[in-house]
Amino acid sequence: GGKPYWDQYDGKRNAVNLGFGWDRTEHVLWRLQHGEIDGISPKVAVILIGVNNLGANHSVHDTVTGIKAVIANVRHDVPRTKILLLGIFPWQENPTSPQRVRVNAVNEQLAKLDGRDKVTYLNFGERFLRLDGTMSRLVMPDFLHPNRHGYKMWAEEMEPTLSKLMGDSPIQ
């Protein structure tokens, strides 16, 4: 459902999408260690990973450690690349669900990376929620994956920060 927004915002920037469904940090690390980004030098790398680690019952600590390792590998492979680290999106309908609590705990740790080693942290997960903190099926029908409307919100929220990091004008 996100292809129109990818085309509108990211396709014009010669972007490449290296994310895969069911990805966990260890999968990303394996691909990075086996040449996934060899030979490229992007201006910005957008990293959003971790919810599937939590879904596989990894601890908050292990999930954060995995995300930090992904950042370190990207930093090693493409040292001039700026990193836009996205907070993990809310998971589950209820704000007090164990999954949502764990996502929030990971995001609290990730926020501490903002401004360090060319990392910009951006968390706009609240945009996907109602005022009472519950998630709407109109944005994430399964309370985890955005639909077309959710992808549009994602692109619009990320655009000002991404354009600043890219050094270009925001795309409308």
PDB file of C-alpha atoms in Angstrom:
ATOM      1  CA  GLY A   1       0.000   0.000   0.000  1.00  0.00           C
ATOM      2  CA  GLY A   2       2.946   2.368   0.371  1.00  0.00           C
ATOM      3  CA  LYS A   3       4.221   2.333  -3.215  1.00  0.00           C
ATOM      4  CA  PRO A   4       2.519   5.597  -4.281  1.00  0.00           C
ATOM      5  CA  TYR A   5       4.179   7.404  -1.371  1.00  0.00           C
ATOM      6  CA  TRP A   6       7.525   5.724  -2.003  1.00  0.00           C
ATOM      7  CA  ASP A   7       7.318   6.917  -5.611  1.00  0.00           C
ATOM      8  CA  GLN A   8       6.247  10.425  -4.567  1.00  0.00           C
ATOM      9  CA  TYR A   9       8.822  10.993  -1.837  1.00  0.00           C
ATOM     10  CA  ASP A  10      11.679   8.530  -2.073  1.00  0.00           C
ATOM     11  CA  GLY A  11      11.742   7.421  -5.696  1.00  0.00           C
ATOM     12  CA  LYS A  12      12.687  10.924  -6.799  1.00  0.00           C
ATOM     13  CA  ARG A  13      15.759  10.707  -4.574  1.00  0.00           C
ATOM     14  CA  ASN A  14      17.193   7.590  -6.195  1.00  0.00           C
ATOM     15  CA  ALA A  15      16.433   5.702  -2.975  1.00  0.00           C
ATOM     16  CA  VAL A  16      16.692   1.972  -2.449  1.00  0.00           C
ATOM     17  CA  ASN A  17      14.521  -0.011  -0.044  1.00  0.00           C
ATOM     18  CA  LEU A  18      16.447  -2.739   1.781  1.00  0.00           C
ATOM     19  CA  GLY A  19      13.685  -3.629   4.246  1.00  0.00           C
ATOM     20  CA  PHE A  20      11.903  -6.955   4.215  1.00  0.00           C
ATOM     21  CA  GLY A  21       8.843  -8.312   5.961  1.00  0.00           C
ATOM     22  CA  TRP A  22       9.573 -10.260   9.139  1.00  0.00           C
ATOM     23  CA  ASP A  23      13.071  -8.729   9.310  1.00  0.00           C
ATOM     24  CA  ARG A  24      14.860  -8.740  12.637  1.00  0.00           C
ATOM     25  CA  THR A  25      18.089  -6.997  13.550  1.00  0.00           C
ATOM     26  CA  GLU A  26      20.102 -10.193  13.146  1.00  0.00           C
ATOM     27  CA  HIS A  27      18.868 -10.542   9.559  1.00  0.00           C
ATOM     28  CA  VAL A  28      19.869  -6.979   8.724  1.00  0.00           C
ATOM     29  CA  LEU A  29      23.261  -7.513  10.356  1.00  0.00           C
ATOM     30  CA  TRP A  30      23.862 -10.647   8.308  1.00  0.00           C
ATOM     31  CA  ARG A  31      23.040  -8.831   5.084  1.00  0.00           C
ATOM     32  CA  LEU A  32      25.236  -5.863   6.006  1.00  0.00           C
ATOM     33  CA  GLN A  33      28.116  -8.187   6.878  1.00  0.00           C
ATOM     34  CA  HIS A  34      27.675  -9.950   3.552  1.00  0.00           C
ATOM     35  CA  GLY A  35      27.864  -6.895   1.312  1.00  0.00           C
ATOM     36  CA  GLU A  36      24.345  -5.513   1.108  1.00  0.00           C
ATOM     37  CA  ILE A  37      25.552  -1.918   0.992  1.00  0.00           C
ATOM     38  CA  ASP A  38      28.966  -2.472  -0.557  1.00  0.00           C
ATOM     39  CA  GLY A  39      29.642  -0.047  -3.368  1.00  0.00           C
ATOM     40  CA  ILE A  40      27.008   2.523  -2.476  1.00  0.00           C
ATOM     41  CA  SER A  41      27.376   5.799  -0.619  1.00  0.00           C
ATOM     42  CA  PRO A  42      23.972   7.162   0.339  1.00  0.00           C
ATOM     43  CA  LYS A  43      23.512  10.610   1.811  1.00  0.00           C
ATOM     44  CA  VAL A  44      21.047   9.210   4.371  1.00  0.00           C
ATOM     45  CA  ALA A  45      20.129   5.758   5.619  1.00  0.00           C
ATOM     46  CA  VAL A  46      16.694   5.425   7.214  1.00  0.00           C
ATOM     47  CA  ILE A  47      16.598   2.682   9.830  1.00  0.00           C
ATOM     48  CA  LEU A  48      13.373   1.261  11.239  1.00  0.00           C
ATOM     49  CA  ILE A  49      13.870  -2.159  12.810  1.00  0.00           C
ATOM     50  CA  GLY A  50      13.079  -3.972  16.040  1.00  0.00           C
ATOM     51  CA  VAL A  51       9.370  -4.750  16.305  1.00  0.00           C
ATOM     52  CA  ASN A  52       9.905  -8.253  14.959  1.00  0.00           C
ATOM     53  CA  ASN A  53      12.630  -8.815  17.538  1.00  0.00           C
ATOM     54  CA  LEU A  54      10.113  -7.957  20.229  1.00  0.00           C
ATOM     55  CA  GLY A  55       7.578 -10.204  18.511  1.00  0.00           C
ATOM     56  CA  ALA A  56      10.095 -13.047  18.688  1.00  0.00           C
ATOM     57  CA  ASN A  57      10.298 -12.473  22.459  1.00  0.00           C
ATOM     58  CA  HIS A  58      13.685 -10.791  22.408  1.00  0.00           C
ATOM     59  CA  SER A  59      14.201  -8.589  25.432  1.00  0.00           C
ATOM     60  CA  VAL A  60      14.128  -4.806  25.255  1.00  0.00           C
ATOM     61  CA  HIS A  61      17.867  -4.825  26.001  1.00  0.00           C
ATOM     62  CA  ASP A  62      18.657  -7.317  23.236  1.00  0.00           C
ATOM     63  CA  THR A  63      16.481  -5.429  20.754  1.00  0.00           C
ATOM     64  CA  VAL A  64      18.219  -2.125  21.510  1.00  0.00           C
ATOM     65  CA  THR A  65      21.607  -3.844  21.324  1.00  0.00           C
ATOM     66  CA  GLY A  66      20.693  -5.245  17.901  1.00  0.00           C
ATOM     67  CA  ILE A  67      19.573  -1.844  16.624  1.00  0.00           C
ATOM     68  CA  LYS A  68      22.799  -0.269  17.868  1.00  0.00           C
ATOM     69  CA  ALA A  69      24.747  -2.993  16.056  1.00  0.00           C
ATOM     70  CA  VAL A  70      22.879  -2.219  12.816  1.00  0.00           C
ATOM     71  CA  ILE A  71      23.782   1.454  13.224  1.00  0.00           C
ATOM     72  CA  ALA A  72      27.422   0.567  13.940  1.00  0.00           C
ATOM     73  CA  ASN A  73      27.603  -1.625  10.829  1.00  0.00           C
ATOM     74  CA  VAL A  74      26.090   1.080   8.639  1.00  0.00           C
ATOM     75  CA  ARG A  75      28.458   3.606  10.177  1.00  0.00           C
ATOM     76  CA  HIS A  76      31.426   1.302   9.460  1.00  0.00           C
ATOM     77  CA  ASP A  77      30.406   0.576   5.858  1.00  0.00           C
ATOM     78  CA  VAL A  78      29.351   4.095   4.862  1.00  0.00           C
ATOM     79  CA  PRO A  79      30.949   6.462   7.384  1.00  0.00           C
ATOM     80  CA  ARG A  80      29.791   9.694   5.706  1.00  0.00           C
ATOM     81  CA  THR A  81      26.151   8.639   5.596  1.00  0.00           C
ATOM     82  CA  LYS A  82      23.743  10.362   7.957  1.00  0.00           C
ATOM     83  CA  ILE A  83      21.353   8.036   9.760  1.00  0.00           C
ATOM     84  CA  LEU A  84      17.677   8.759  10.316  1.00  0.00           C
ATOM     85  CA  LEU A  85      16.663   6.344  13.062  1.00  0.00           C
ATOM     86  CA  LEU A  86      12.914   5.957  13.358  1.00  0.00           C
ATOM     87  CA  GLY A  87      11.231   4.999  16.590  1.00  0.00           C
ATOM     88  CA  ILE A  88       9.429   1.677  16.400  1.00  0.00           C
ATOM     89  CA  PHE A  89       5.799   2.277  15.520  1.00  0.00           C
ATOM     90  CA  PRO A  90       3.129   1.550  18.128  1.00  0.00           C
ATOM     91  CA  TRP A  91       2.019  -2.072  18.265  1.00  0.00           C
ATOM     92  CA  GLN A  92      -1.390  -3.280  19.437  1.00  0.00           C
ATOM     93  CA  GLU A  93      -4.578  -1.354  19.950  1.00  0.00           C
ATOM     94  CA  ASN A  94      -4.311  -0.661  23.672  1.00  0.00           C
ATOM     95  CA  PRO A  95      -1.625   1.693  25.041  1.00  0.00           C
ATOM     96  CA  THR A  96      -1.118  -0.544  28.081  1.00  0.00           C
ATOM     97  CA  SER A  97      -0.627  -3.777  26.104  1.00  0.00           C
ATOM     98  CA  PRO A  98       2.658  -5.555  26.929  1.00  0.00           C
ATOM     99  CA  GLN A  99       3.784  -5.124  23.318  1.00  0.00           C
ATOM    100  CA  ARG A 100       3.195  -1.368  23.345  1.00  0.00           C
ATOM    101  CA  VAL A 101       4.974  -1.039  26.696  1.00  0.00           C
ATOM    102  CA  ARG A 102       8.022  -2.872  25.285  1.00  0.00           C
ATOM    103  CA  VAL A 103       8.017  -0.752  22.106  1.00  0.00           C
ATOM    104  CA  ASN A 104       7.969   2.384  24.259  1.00  0.00           C
ATOM    105  CA  ALA A 105      10.864   1.064  26.356  1.00  0.00           C
ATOM    106  CA  VAL A 106      12.958   0.444  23.226  1.00  0.00           C
ATOM    107  CA  ASN A 107      12.099   3.894  21.866  1.00  0.00           C
ATOM    108  CA  GLU A 108      13.150   5.539  25.135  1.00  0.00           C
ATOM    109  CA  GLN A 109      16.583   3.978  24.709  1.00  0.00           C
ATOM    110  CA  LEU A 110      16.808   4.845  21.017  1.00  0.00           C
ATOM    111  CA  ALA A 111      15.991   8.496  21.741  1.00  0.00           C
ATOM    112  CA  LYS A 112      19.296   8.713  23.617  1.00  0.00           C
ATOM    113  CA  LEU A 113      21.152   8.136  20.335  1.00  0.00           C
ATOM    114  CA  ASP A 114      19.840  11.377  18.809  1.00  0.00           C
ATOM    115  CA  GLY A 115      22.686  13.711  17.880  1.00  0.00           C
ATOM    116  CA  ARG A 116      25.400  11.086  18.334  1.00  0.00           C
ATOM    117  CA  ASP A 117      27.592   9.982  15.443  1.00  0.00           C
ATOM    118  CA  LYS A 118      25.404  11.451  12.671  1.00  0.00           C
ATOM    119  CA  VAL A 119      22.233   9.845  14.053  1.00  0.00           C
ATOM    120  CA  THR A 120      18.961  11.762  14.025  1.00  0.00           C
ATOM    121  CA  TYR A 121      16.194  10.068  15.979  1.00  0.00           C
ATOM    122  CA  LEU A 122      12.611  10.652  14.918  1.00  0.00           C
ATOM    123  CA  ASN A 123       9.598   9.149  16.656  1.00  0.00           C
ATOM    124  CA  PHE A 124       6.203  10.061  15.267  1.00  0.00           C
ATOM    125  CA  GLY A 125       4.355   6.956  16.422  1.00  0.00           C
ATOM    126  CA  GLU A 126       1.767   9.039  18.259  1.00  0.00           C
ATOM    127  CA  ARG A 127       0.544  10.238  14.865  1.00  0.00           C
ATOM    128  CA  PHE A 128      -0.889   6.751  14.305  1.00  0.00           C
ATOM    129  CA  LEU A 129      -2.935   6.898  17.514  1.00  0.00           C
ATOM    130  CA  ARG A 130      -6.217   8.390  18.661  1.00  0.00           C
ATOM    131  CA  LEU A 131      -6.205  11.007  21.425  1.00  0.00           C
ATOM    132  CA  ASP A 132      -6.776   8.316  24.067  1.00  0.00           C
ATOM    133  CA  GLY A 133      -3.678   6.426  22.888  1.00  0.00           C
ATOM    134  CA  THR A 134      -5.531   3.607  21.171  1.00  0.00           C
ATOM    135  CA  MET A 135      -4.694   2.648  17.631  1.00  0.00           C
ATOM    136  CA  SER A 136      -7.241   2.895  14.868  1.00  0.00           C
ATOM    137  CA  ARG A 137      -7.804   0.075  12.398  1.00  0.00           C
ATOM    138  CA  LEU A 138      -8.205   2.877   9.834  1.00  0.00           C
ATOM    139  CA  VAL A 139      -4.416   3.385   9.993  1.00  0.00           C
ATOM    140  CA  MET A 140      -3.102  -0.054  10.979  1.00  0.00           C
ATOM    141  CA  PRO A 141      -5.771  -2.691  10.402  1.00  0.00           C
ATOM    142  CA  ASP A 142      -3.859  -5.396  12.288  1.00  0.00           C
ATOM    143  CA  PHE A 143      -2.517  -2.926  14.885  1.00  0.00           C
ATOM    144  CA  LEU A 144       1.015  -3.368  13.513  1.00  0.00           C
ATOM    145  CA  HIS A 145       1.284  -2.756   9.763  1.00  0.00           C
ATOM    146  CA  PRO A 146       0.248   0.542   8.178  1.00  0.00           C
ATOM    147  CA  ASN A 147      -2.296   0.531   5.391  1.00  0.00           C
ATOM    148  CA  ARG A 148      -2.247   3.019   2.523  1.00  0.00           C
ATOM    149  CA  HIS A 149      -3.382   5.847   4.813  1.00  0.00           C
ATOM    150  CA  GLY A 150      -0.738   4.885   7.384  1.00  0.00           C
ATOM    151  CA  TYR A 151       1.991   4.880   4.750  1.00  0.00           C
ATOM    152  CA  LYS A 152       0.916   8.353   3.664  1.00  0.00           C
ATOM    153  CA  MET A 153       1.127   9.565   7.259  1.00  0.00           C
ATOM    154  CA  TRP A 154       4.555   7.932   7.602  1.00  0.00           C
ATOM    155  CA  ALA A 155       5.895   9.634   4.472  1.00  0.00           C
ATOM    156  CA  GLU A 156       4.498  13.031   5.468  1.00  0.00           C
ATOM    157  CA  GLU A 157       5.913  12.818   8.994  1.00  0.00           C
ATOM    158  CA  MET A 158       9.357  11.737   7.855  1.00  0.00           C
ATOM    159  CA  GLU A 159       9.683  14.183   4.948  1.00  0.00           C
ATOM    160  CA  PRO A 160      10.720  17.402   6.745  1.00  0.00           C
ATOM    161  CA  THR A 161      13.515  15.676   8.652  1.00  0.00           C
ATOM    162  CA  LEU A 162      14.610  13.601   5.679  1.00  0.00           C
ATOM    163  CA  SER A 163      14.755  16.602   3.359  1.00  0.00           C
ATOM    164  CA  LYS A 164      16.823  18.496   5.924  1.00  0.00           C
ATOM    165  CA  LEU A 165      19.284  15.608   6.192  1.00  0.00           C
ATOM    166  CA  MET A 166      19.369  15.227   2.407  1.00  0.00           C
ATOM    167  CA  GLY A 167      19.974  18.951   1.943  1.00  0.00           C
ATOM    168  CA  ASP A 168      17.118  19.274  -0.495  1.00  0.00           C
ATOM    169  CA  SER A 169      13.701  20.901  -0.561  1.00  0.00           C
ATOM    170  CA  PRO A 170      10.791  19.090   1.075  1.00  0.00           C
ATOM    171  CA  ILE A 171       8.719  17.119  -1.393  1.00  0.00           C
ATOM    172  CA  GLN A 172       5.011  17.850  -1.378  1.00  0.00           C
TER     173      GLN A 172
END
